[in-house]
Amino acid sequence: MLIDFFLHLKTRKLPVSTREFLTLLEGLRDHVCGPSIDDFYVFSRACLVKDESLYDRFDQAFGAYFKGVTEIPGLEAELPEEWLRAMAKKHLTPEERARLEKLGWDKLMDEFRKRLAEQKGRHQGGSKWIGTGGSSPFGNSGTHPEGIRVGGESAGNRTAVKVWDKREFRNLDDSVELGTRNIKVALRRLRRFAREGAAEELDLGGTIAATARNAGWLDLLMRPERHNAVKVLLFLDVGGSMDDHIKVCEELFSACRLEFKHLEYFYFHNCVYEGVWRDNRRRFSERTQLLDLIHKYGPDYKLIFVGDATMSPYEILHPHGSVEHMNAEAGATWLRRLLDAYPAAAWLNPEPERLWEYRQSIGIIRQIIGERMYPLTLDGLARAMQGLSRKT
């Protein structure tokens, strides 16, 4: 069919060469374009037409030859692997979803231990064993309102209460500039307006003016440093559902690094536990114990959390409830320790405020921090800074 197409173009006075036709065939062999007629039209025109003035003549010839054709025979469509994996997932009706039972923490852990002891092989699409694409509470790429994800990527349901896998998170970029200007303006509401301390930096404008007045004799003038004197402890939630908010969190982080002279930052995942870290690449090997952090930084620091507070309630309220490790004390216990140590605190949430009432974990966090949760918007940031400024 394509040889006839080539000859058809020649009869329509289009100067197509054999070399160009062979290039077209090589591209089709290597799947440069898909089987649809639209894809083939764009690719064939790029290969065969050398002069833009011939586009109209080519369009007429192409339309006459392929009239009524929607696909090029012999070009099989290759489905992306992620599509095939998604097709393997078990799709449940709303009624089937409603019948799935939440086991509760203790029963979930007991049943998981039993499955590990009893299971001998791989399973897919089931409702009991550790497998993939089913409705079992154990496995990955399936559907269950409360389960343990074992290996694999998240299916997007975000209902796992434990993850049996090592995940890698990346650090937030502190050099992001786009969009940080308004954030920096809002952060300046936290500034202590009275300059603090002795003169620390050169007043260049004053020095030039004074030297000019003294007929060229150098007269150095100093002035108090203009940096924000507020001390800030910043805790940043990373990974999981926070991947949806990387851009705005990087903008905030970049603004904080520029705005606050006394800034200490640490990462956590979902909820704060006994250890936090500075570098996500070393979060398993180089952790800072939270009690050491509380002893090191005094109560004059302002405490700011940045996170969507979206997780299983077990992660906040239950020992061993962390999605990634077996924490001896509940996350709520550690949150309260931080709040006792740092009375001036705020939680910035990138999730839209209208959704907060539908997330049980957000309600629990708000109750613990005393309603000091603010949306990560310019207005919410301004309100948070006002609240922190009152706690001096």
Tab-separated table of C-alpha atoms in Angstrom:
chain	number	residue	atom	x	y	z
A	1	MET	CA	0.000	0.000	0.000
A	2	LEU	CA	2.828	2.412	0.810
A	3	ILE	CA	4.535	1.802	-2.550
A	4	ASP	CA	1.291	2.751	-4.268
A	5	PHE	CA	1.133	5.828	-2.004
A	6	PHE	CA	4.643	6.795	-3.123
A	7	LEU	CA	3.690	6.406	-6.802
A	8	HIS	CA	0.463	8.345	-6.166
A	9	LEU	CA	2.493	11.300	-4.872
A	10	LYS	CA	4.724	11.167	-7.959
A	11	THR	CA	1.686	11.323	-10.247
A	12	ARG	CA	0.514	14.423	-8.328
A	13	LYS	CA	3.766	16.168	-9.334
A	14	LEU	CA	5.336	16.000	-5.851
A	15	PRO	CA	9.159	15.711	-6.012
A	16	VAL	CA	9.528	12.800	-3.569
A	17	SER	CA	12.698	10.707	-3.831
A	18	THR	CA	13.413	7.049	-3.173
A	19	ARG	CA	15.818	8.020	-0.351
A	20	GLU	CA	13.070	9.971	1.402
A	21	PHE	CA	10.632	7.088	0.966
A	22	LEU	CA	13.160	4.677	2.525
A	23	THR	CA	13.551	7.088	5.467
A	24	LEU	CA	9.775	6.944	5.934
A	25	LEU	CA	9.841	3.131	5.939
A	26	GLU	CA	12.728	3.041	8.438
A	27	GLY	CA	10.808	5.337	10.764
A	28	LEU	CA	7.707	3.142	10.563
A	29	ARG	CA	9.807	0.055	11.267
A	30	ASP	CA	11.260	1.726	14.382
A	31	HIS	CA	7.792	2.872	15.555
A	32	VAL	CA	8.592	6.583	15.292
A	33	CYS	CA	4.868	7.211	14.784
A	34	GLY	CA	1.761	5.350	15.855
A	35	PRO	CA	-0.781	3.527	13.670
A	36	SER	CA	-3.321	6.356	13.509
A	37	ILE	CA	-3.710	8.145	10.196
A	38	ASP	CA	-3.080	11.514	11.866
A	39	ASP	CA	0.285	10.353	13.217
A	40	PHE	CA	1.217	8.911	9.833
A	41	TYR	CA	0.220	12.141	8.044
A	42	VAL	CA	2.534	14.283	10.203
A	43	PHE	CA	5.440	11.853	9.958
A	44	SER	CA	5.125	11.218	6.213
A	45	ARG	CA	4.949	14.916	5.423
A	46	ALA	CA	8.094	15.525	7.512
A	47	CYS	CA	9.940	12.783	5.600
A	48	LEU	CA	8.711	13.401	2.040
A	49	VAL	CA	8.087	17.128	1.617
A	50	LYS	CA	11.105	19.410	1.439
A	51	ASP	CA	9.397	22.689	0.527
A	52	GLU	CA	6.639	24.309	2.587
A	53	SER	CA	5.057	25.646	-0.604
A	54	LEU	CA	4.186	22.014	-1.469
A	55	TYR	CA	2.253	21.360	1.758
A	56	ASP	CA	-1.097	22.162	0.184
A	57	ARG	CA	-0.474	19.864	-2.798
A	58	PHE	CA	0.655	17.083	-0.430
A	59	ASP	CA	-2.492	17.517	1.721
A	60	GLN	CA	-4.721	17.125	-1.321
A	61	ALA	CA	-2.833	14.052	-2.534
A	62	PHE	CA	-2.796	12.495	0.928
A	63	GLY	CA	-6.520	13.123	1.463
A	64	ALA	CA	-7.434	11.599	-1.890
A	65	TYR	CA	-5.364	8.452	-1.309
A	66	PHE	CA	-6.291	7.757	2.335
A	67	LYS	CA	-9.932	8.846	2.223
A	68	GLY	CA	-11.862	6.844	4.848
A	69	VAL	CA	-8.743	5.210	6.318
A	70	THR	CA	-8.278	5.593	10.104
A	71	GLU	CA	-5.268	3.326	10.738
A	72	ILE	CA	-2.263	2.154	8.774
A	73	PRO	CA	-2.378	-1.675	8.481
A	74	GLY	CA	0.623	-3.499	9.881
A	75	LEU	CA	1.476	-0.880	12.521
A	76	GLU	CA	0.475	-2.497	15.790
A	77	ALA	CA	-0.111	-0.173	18.701
A	78	GLU	CA	2.174	-0.863	21.664
A	79	LEU	CA	0.429	-0.278	24.976
A	80	PRO	CA	2.623	1.340	27.651
A	81	GLU	CA	3.591	-1.038	30.435
A	82	GLU	CA	1.872	1.126	33.080
A	83	TRP	CA	-1.409	0.771	31.124
A	84	LEU	CA	-1.089	-2.997	31.139
A	85	ARG	CA	-0.355	-2.994	34.862
A	86	ALA	CA	-3.395	-0.812	35.508
A	87	MET	CA	-5.578	-3.212	33.499
A	88	ALA	CA	-4.459	-6.027	35.795
A	89	LYS	CA	-5.891	-4.280	38.846
A	90	LYS	CA	-9.166	-5.520	40.168
A	91	HIS	CA	-11.905	-2.951	39.592
A	92	LEU	CA	-14.556	-2.972	42.300
A	93	THR	CA	-18.090	-1.612	42.202
A	94	PRO	CA	-19.122	0.852	44.933
A	95	GLU	CA	-21.106	-1.963	46.569
A	96	GLU	CA	-18.051	-4.272	46.579
A	97	ARG	CA	-15.913	-1.496	48.053
A	98	ALA	CA	-18.469	-0.907	50.802
A	99	ARG	CA	-18.336	-4.598	51.770
A	100	LEU	CA	-14.561	-4.513	52.326
A	101	GLU	CA	-13.918	-4.581	56.067
A	102	LYS	CA	-11.441	-2.497	58.012
A	103	LEU	CA	-9.737	-4.989	60.296
A	104	GLY	CA	-8.417	-2.596	62.915
A	105	TRP	CA	-4.769	-2.267	63.919
A	106	ASP	CA	-4.333	-5.353	66.121
A	107	LYS	CA	-6.194	-7.746	63.844
A	108	LEU	CA	-4.451	-6.341	60.753
A	109	MET	CA	-1.012	-7.005	62.276
A	110	ASP	CA	-2.005	-10.491	63.477
A	111	GLU	CA	-3.404	-11.473	60.075
A	112	PHE	CA	-0.291	-10.161	58.322
A	113	ARG	CA	1.948	-12.333	60.510
A	114	LYS	CA	-0.236	-15.361	59.691
A	115	ARG	CA	-0.052	-14.691	55.922
A	116	LEU	CA	3.742	-14.380	56.080
A	117	ALA	CA	3.966	-17.719	57.855
A	118	GLU	CA	1.449	-19.562	55.654
A	119	GLN	CA	1.941	-18.202	52.143
A	120	LYS	CA	4.253	-20.142	49.839
A	121	GLY	CA	3.809	-18.553	46.406
A	122	ARG	CA	2.832	-15.489	44.403
A	123	HIS	CA	-0.822	-14.415	44.166
A	124	GLN	CA	-2.662	-11.906	41.997
A	125	GLY	CA	-6.205	-10.595	42.055
A	126	GLY	CA	-7.317	-12.325	45.262
A	127	SER	CA	-8.898	-11.197	48.499
A	128	LYS	CA	-6.813	-13.054	51.096
A	129	TRP	CA	-3.145	-13.599	50.344
A	130	ILE	CA	-0.280	-11.147	49.947
A	131	GLY	CA	-0.498	-10.318	46.239
A	132	THR	CA	-1.144	-7.753	43.546
A	133	GLY	CA	-4.220	-6.228	41.957
A	134	GLY	CA	-6.799	-7.674	44.340
A	135	SER	CA	-8.876	-6.660	47.343
A	136	SER	CA	-6.641	-8.290	49.964
A	137	PRO	CA	-5.445	-5.978	52.747
A	138	PHE	CA	-1.876	-7.140	51.990
A	139	GLY	CA	0.073	-6.496	48.781
A	140	ASN	CA	0.148	-3.708	46.215
A	141	SER	CA	-1.681	-2.283	43.188
A	142	GLY	CA	-5.054	-3.326	44.595
A	143	THR	CA	-7.963	-1.861	46.523
A	144	HIS	CA	-8.637	-2.042	50.251
A	145	PRO	CA	-9.753	0.668	52.703
A	146	GLU	CA	-7.019	-0.206	55.215
A	147	GLY	CA	-4.059	-2.443	54.552
A	148	ILE	CA	-0.309	-3.013	54.379
A	149	ARG	CA	1.409	-2.262	51.066
A	150	VAL	CA	4.117	-4.842	50.357
A	151	GLY	CA	6.514	-3.707	47.626
A	152	GLY	CA	5.388	-2.092	44.381
A	153	GLU	CA	4.186	1.428	43.758
A	154	SER	CA	1.141	2.994	45.326
A	155	ALA	CA	-2.107	2.375	43.431
A	156	GLY	CA	-3.111	5.955	44.236
A	157	ASN	CA	-5.680	5.060	46.905
A	158	ARG	CA	-3.467	6.281	49.770
A	159	THR	CA	-5.156	3.981	52.271
A	160	ALA	CA	-2.128	1.901	53.364
A	161	VAL	CA	-1.413	2.108	57.076
A	162	LYS	CA	2.008	0.452	56.695
A	163	VAL	CA	4.500	0.194	53.822
A	164	TRP	CA	6.757	-2.876	53.649
A	165	ASP	CA	9.308	-1.333	51.326
A	166	LYS	CA	12.239	1.057	51.327
A	167	ARG	CA	11.283	4.320	49.654
A	168	GLU	CA	13.542	7.099	48.461
A	169	PHE	CA	12.623	10.761	48.963
A	170	ARG	CA	14.438	13.716	47.463
A	171	ASN	CA	15.438	16.935	49.216
A	172	LEU	CA	13.525	20.119	48.540
A	173	ASP	CA	15.372	22.592	46.326
A	174	ASP	CA	16.287	25.711	48.303
A	175	SER	CA	17.275	27.711	45.183
A	176	VAL	CA	13.798	28.002	43.661
A	177	GLU	CA	13.033	31.622	42.835
A	178	LEU	CA	9.805	31.524	40.825
A	179	GLY	CA	6.847	32.569	42.952
A	180	THR	CA	8.863	33.213	46.129
A	181	ARG	CA	8.527	36.998	46.176
A	182	ASN	CA	5.034	37.147	47.647
A	183	ILE	CA	5.897	34.355	50.078
A	184	LYS	CA	8.890	36.343	51.343
A	185	VAL	CA	6.695	39.405	51.838
A	186	ALA	CA	4.314	37.327	53.962
A	187	LEU	CA	7.179	35.818	55.967
A	188	ARG	CA	8.433	39.288	56.845
A	189	ARG	CA	5.374	39.733	59.046
A	190	LEU	CA	7.281	37.630	61.546
A	191	ARG	CA	10.177	40.068	61.638
A	192	ARG	CA	10.982	41.880	64.853
A	193	PHE	CA	10.874	45.433	63.667
A	194	ALA	CA	13.345	46.767	66.240
A	195	ARG	CA	16.877	46.123	65.093
A	196	GLU	CA	18.772	43.948	67.471
A	197	GLY	CA	22.366	43.882	68.730
A	198	ALA	CA	25.425	45.965	68.011
A	199	ALA	CA	26.350	47.431	64.650
A	200	GLU	CA	27.497	44.474	62.572
A	201	GLU	CA	27.639	45.407	58.896
A	202	LEU	CA	29.085	48.176	56.735
A	203	ASP	CA	26.693	50.999	55.920
A	204	LEU	CA	27.976	51.531	52.380
A	205	GLY	CA	25.723	54.467	51.499
A	206	GLY	CA	26.442	56.224	54.792
A	207	THR	CA	30.187	55.609	54.428
A	208	ILE	CA	30.250	57.173	50.931
A	209	ALA	CA	28.270	60.211	52.093
A	210	ALA	CA	30.415	60.706	55.209
A	211	THR	CA	33.656	60.331	53.234
A	212	ALA	CA	32.454	62.937	50.697
A	213	ARG	CA	31.626	65.360	53.520
A	214	ASN	CA	35.118	64.841	54.968
A	215	ALA	CA	36.830	65.910	51.742
A	216	GLY	CA	37.839	62.374	50.815
A	217	TRP	CA	38.983	61.172	54.222
A	218	LEU	CA	37.586	57.679	54.703
A	219	ASP	CA	34.886	57.611	57.385
A	220	LEU	CA	33.597	54.046	57.939
A	221	LEU	CA	30.067	53.834	59.279
A	222	MET	CA	28.465	50.646	60.605
A	223	ARG	CA	24.800	49.777	61.106
A	224	PRO	CA	22.819	47.000	62.765
A	225	GLU	CA	22.431	43.923	60.609
A	226	ARG	CA	19.121	43.908	58.733
A	227	HIS	CA	18.541	40.157	58.809
A	228	ASN	CA	15.376	38.780	60.298
A	229	ALA	CA	16.223	38.109	63.945
A	230	VAL	CA	13.508	35.483	64.434
A	231	LYS	CA	14.676	31.938	65.175
A	232	VAL	CA	12.742	29.273	63.292
A	233	LEU	CA	12.534	25.482	63.534
A	234	LEU	CA	11.053	24.250	60.258
A	235	PHE	CA	9.756	20.668	59.930
A	236	LEU	CA	8.962	19.570	56.361
A	237	ASP	CA	6.860	16.530	55.464
A	238	VAL	CA	8.218	14.749	52.364
A	239	GLY	CA	7.189	11.787	50.222
A	240	GLY	CA	3.888	10.035	49.649
A	241	SER	CA	0.966	12.417	49.277
A	242	MET	CA	3.320	15.404	49.692
A	243	ASP	CA	4.701	14.698	46.196
A	244	ASP	CA	1.619	16.559	44.914
A	245	HIS	CA	2.820	19.719	46.657
A	246	ILE	CA	6.537	19.753	45.861
A	247	LYS	CA	6.453	23.017	43.881
A	248	VAL	CA	4.802	25.196	46.522
A	249	CYS	CA	6.881	23.604	49.311
A	250	GLU	CA	10.111	24.293	47.420
A	251	GLU	CA	9.064	27.913	46.944
A	252	LEU	CA	8.327	28.251	50.657
A	253	PHE	CA	11.581	26.523	51.641
A	254	SER	CA	13.610	28.729	49.316
A	255	ALA	CA	11.951	31.859	50.741
A	256	CYS	CA	12.614	30.714	54.317
A	257	ARG	CA	16.299	30.094	53.573
A	258	LEU	CA	16.624	33.627	52.246
A	259	GLU	CA	14.453	35.374	54.824
A	260	PHE	CA	15.482	33.833	58.140
A	261	LYS	CA	19.032	34.134	59.402
A	262	HIS	CA	18.412	31.683	62.242
A	263	LEU	CA	16.717	28.772	60.457
A	264	GLU	CA	17.021	25.118	61.372
A	265	TYR	CA	15.138	22.696	59.145
A	266	PHE	CA	14.406	18.979	59.334
A	267	TYR	CA	12.395	16.448	57.330
A	268	PHE	CA	9.812	13.926	58.496
A	269	HIS	CA	7.283	11.659	56.802
A	270	ASN	CA	3.563	11.990	57.607
A	271	CYS	CA	3.992	12.480	61.372
A	272	VAL	CA	6.906	13.435	63.612
A	273	TYR	CA	8.376	10.561	65.641
A	274	GLU	CA	11.536	10.026	67.688
A	275	GLY	CA	13.902	10.921	64.842
A	276	VAL	CA	14.030	13.500	62.033
A	277	TRP	CA	16.667	14.119	59.362
A	278	ARG	CA	18.296	16.857	57.277
A	279	ASP	CA	19.161	14.876	54.138
A	280	ASN	CA	16.630	12.533	52.554
A	281	ARG	CA	19.426	10.542	50.929
A	282	ARG	CA	20.713	9.613	54.399
A	283	ARG	CA	17.465	9.488	56.322
A	284	PHE	CA	18.067	5.926	57.505
A	285	SER	CA	21.700	6.425	58.516
A	286	GLU	CA	21.923	10.030	59.773
A	287	ARG	CA	18.988	10.920	61.989
A	288	THR	CA	18.649	13.563	64.689
A	289	GLN	CA	16.916	12.368	67.823
A	290	LEU	CA	14.012	14.645	68.604
A	291	LEU	CA	14.874	14.846	72.311
A	292	ASP	CA	18.415	15.994	71.413
A	293	LEU	CA	16.922	18.623	69.124
A	294	ILE	CA	14.621	19.916	71.885
A	295	HIS	CA	17.588	20.160	74.269
A	296	LYS	CA	19.745	21.952	71.692
A	297	TYR	CA	17.336	24.638	70.497
A	298	GLY	CA	15.754	26.873	73.103
A	299	PRO	CA	12.088	27.830	73.575
A	300	ASP	CA	12.675	31.164	71.791
A	301	TYR	CA	12.486	29.303	68.453
A	302	LYS	CA	9.272	29.486	66.435
A	303	LEU	CA	8.027	26.034	65.417
A	304	ILE	CA	6.586	25.622	61.904
A	305	PHE	CA	5.342	22.349	60.417
A	306	VAL	CA	4.694	22.029	56.678
A	307	GLY	CA	2.629	18.981	55.729
A	308	ASP	CA	-0.756	17.853	54.421
A	309	ALA	CA	-1.517	15.925	57.662
A	310	THR	CA	-3.091	13.251	55.443
A	311	MET	CA	-2.382	9.765	56.762
A	312	SER	CA	-3.902	6.880	58.625
A	313	PRO	CA	-5.092	7.907	62.122
A	314	TYR	CA	-2.981	4.991	63.441
A	315	GLU	CA	0.144	6.925	62.438
A	316	ILE	CA	-0.773	9.670	64.905
A	317	LEU	CA	-2.458	7.808	67.746
A	318	HIS	CA	-0.954	4.304	67.893
A	319	PRO	CA	2.478	2.996	68.944
A	320	HIS	CA	4.067	1.166	65.969
A	321	GLY	CA	1.636	3.111	63.757
A	322	SER	CA	4.265	4.712	61.526
A	323	VAL	CA	3.858	3.693	57.915
A	324	GLU	CA	7.605	2.967	57.650
A	325	HIS	CA	8.949	1.775	61.008
A	326	MET	CA	7.887	0.432	64.402
A	327	ASN	CA	7.772	3.556	66.575
A	328	ALA	CA	7.696	2.840	70.304
A	329	GLU	CA	5.589	5.928	71.081
A	330	ALA	CA	2.668	7.393	69.176
A	331	GLY	CA	3.190	10.358	66.881
A	332	ALA	CA	0.775	12.421	68.997
A	333	THR	CA	3.131	12.001	71.973
A	334	TRP	CA	6.046	13.471	70.027
A	335	LEU	CA	3.942	16.301	68.620
A	336	ARG	CA	2.881	17.297	72.125
A	337	ARG	CA	6.501	17.223	73.330
A	338	LEU	CA	7.453	19.656	70.580
A	339	LEU	CA	4.503	21.925	71.313
A	340	ASP	CA	5.355	21.948	75.028
A	341	ALA	CA	8.948	22.904	74.218
A	342	TYR	CA	8.016	25.588	71.651
A	343	PRO	CA	4.852	27.534	72.597
A	344	ALA	CA	4.912	29.570	69.365
A	345	ALA	CA	3.901	27.030	66.717
A	346	ALA	CA	1.944	26.772	63.460
A	347	TRP	CA	1.130	24.063	60.917
A	348	LEU	CA	1.004	25.042	57.219
A	349	ASN	CA	-1.128	22.683	55.143
A	350	PRO	CA	-0.892	22.672	51.307
A	351	GLU	CA	-4.213	20.807	51.017
A	352	PRO	CA	-7.192	23.098	50.181
A	353	GLU	CA	-8.906	24.183	53.394
A	354	ARG	CA	-12.309	23.092	52.076
A	355	LEU	CA	-11.136	19.455	52.196
A	356	TRP	CA	-9.892	19.473	55.777
A	357	GLU	CA	-13.183	18.394	57.347
A	358	TYR	CA	-13.185	15.221	55.199
A	359	ARG	CA	-9.763	14.007	56.412
A	360	GLN	CA	-9.882	12.379	59.842
A	361	SER	CA	-6.140	12.740	60.373
A	362	ILE	CA	-6.279	16.493	59.697
A	363	GLY	CA	-8.926	16.862	62.400
A	364	ILE	CA	-6.725	14.956	64.875
A	365	ILE	CA	-3.659	17.109	64.112
A	366	ARG	CA	-5.717	20.301	64.439
A	367	GLN	CA	-6.981	19.164	67.818
A	368	ILE	CA	-3.434	18.459	69.022
A	369	ILE	CA	-1.973	21.780	67.902
A	370	GLY	CA	-4.927	23.808	69.148
A	371	GLU	CA	-6.410	24.916	65.826
A	372	ARG	CA	-3.117	26.511	64.749
A	373	MET	CA	-3.295	24.966	61.278
A	374	TYR	CA	-3.311	27.356	58.319
A	375	PRO	CA	-3.628	26.761	54.554
A	376	LEU	CA	-0.408	27.162	52.565
A	377	THR	CA	-1.705	30.192	50.694
A	378	LEU	CA	-0.546	33.799	50.922
A	379	ASP	CA	-3.502	34.628	53.170
A	380	GLY	CA	-2.945	31.539	55.310
A	381	LEU	CA	0.775	32.291	55.547
A	382	ALA	CA	0.029	35.869	56.659
A	383	ARG	CA	-2.370	34.584	59.343
A	384	ALA	CA	0.209	32.072	60.536
A	385	MET	CA	2.887	34.767	60.834
A	386	GLN	CA	0.503	36.981	62.796
A	387	GLY	CA	-0.236	34.122	65.174
A	388	LEU	CA	3.443	33.351	65.675
A	389	SER	CA	4.256	37.036	66.256
A	390	ARG	CA	1.798	37.156	69.141
A	391	LYS	CA	3.648	34.313	70.886
A	392	THR	CA	6.761	36.322	71.786
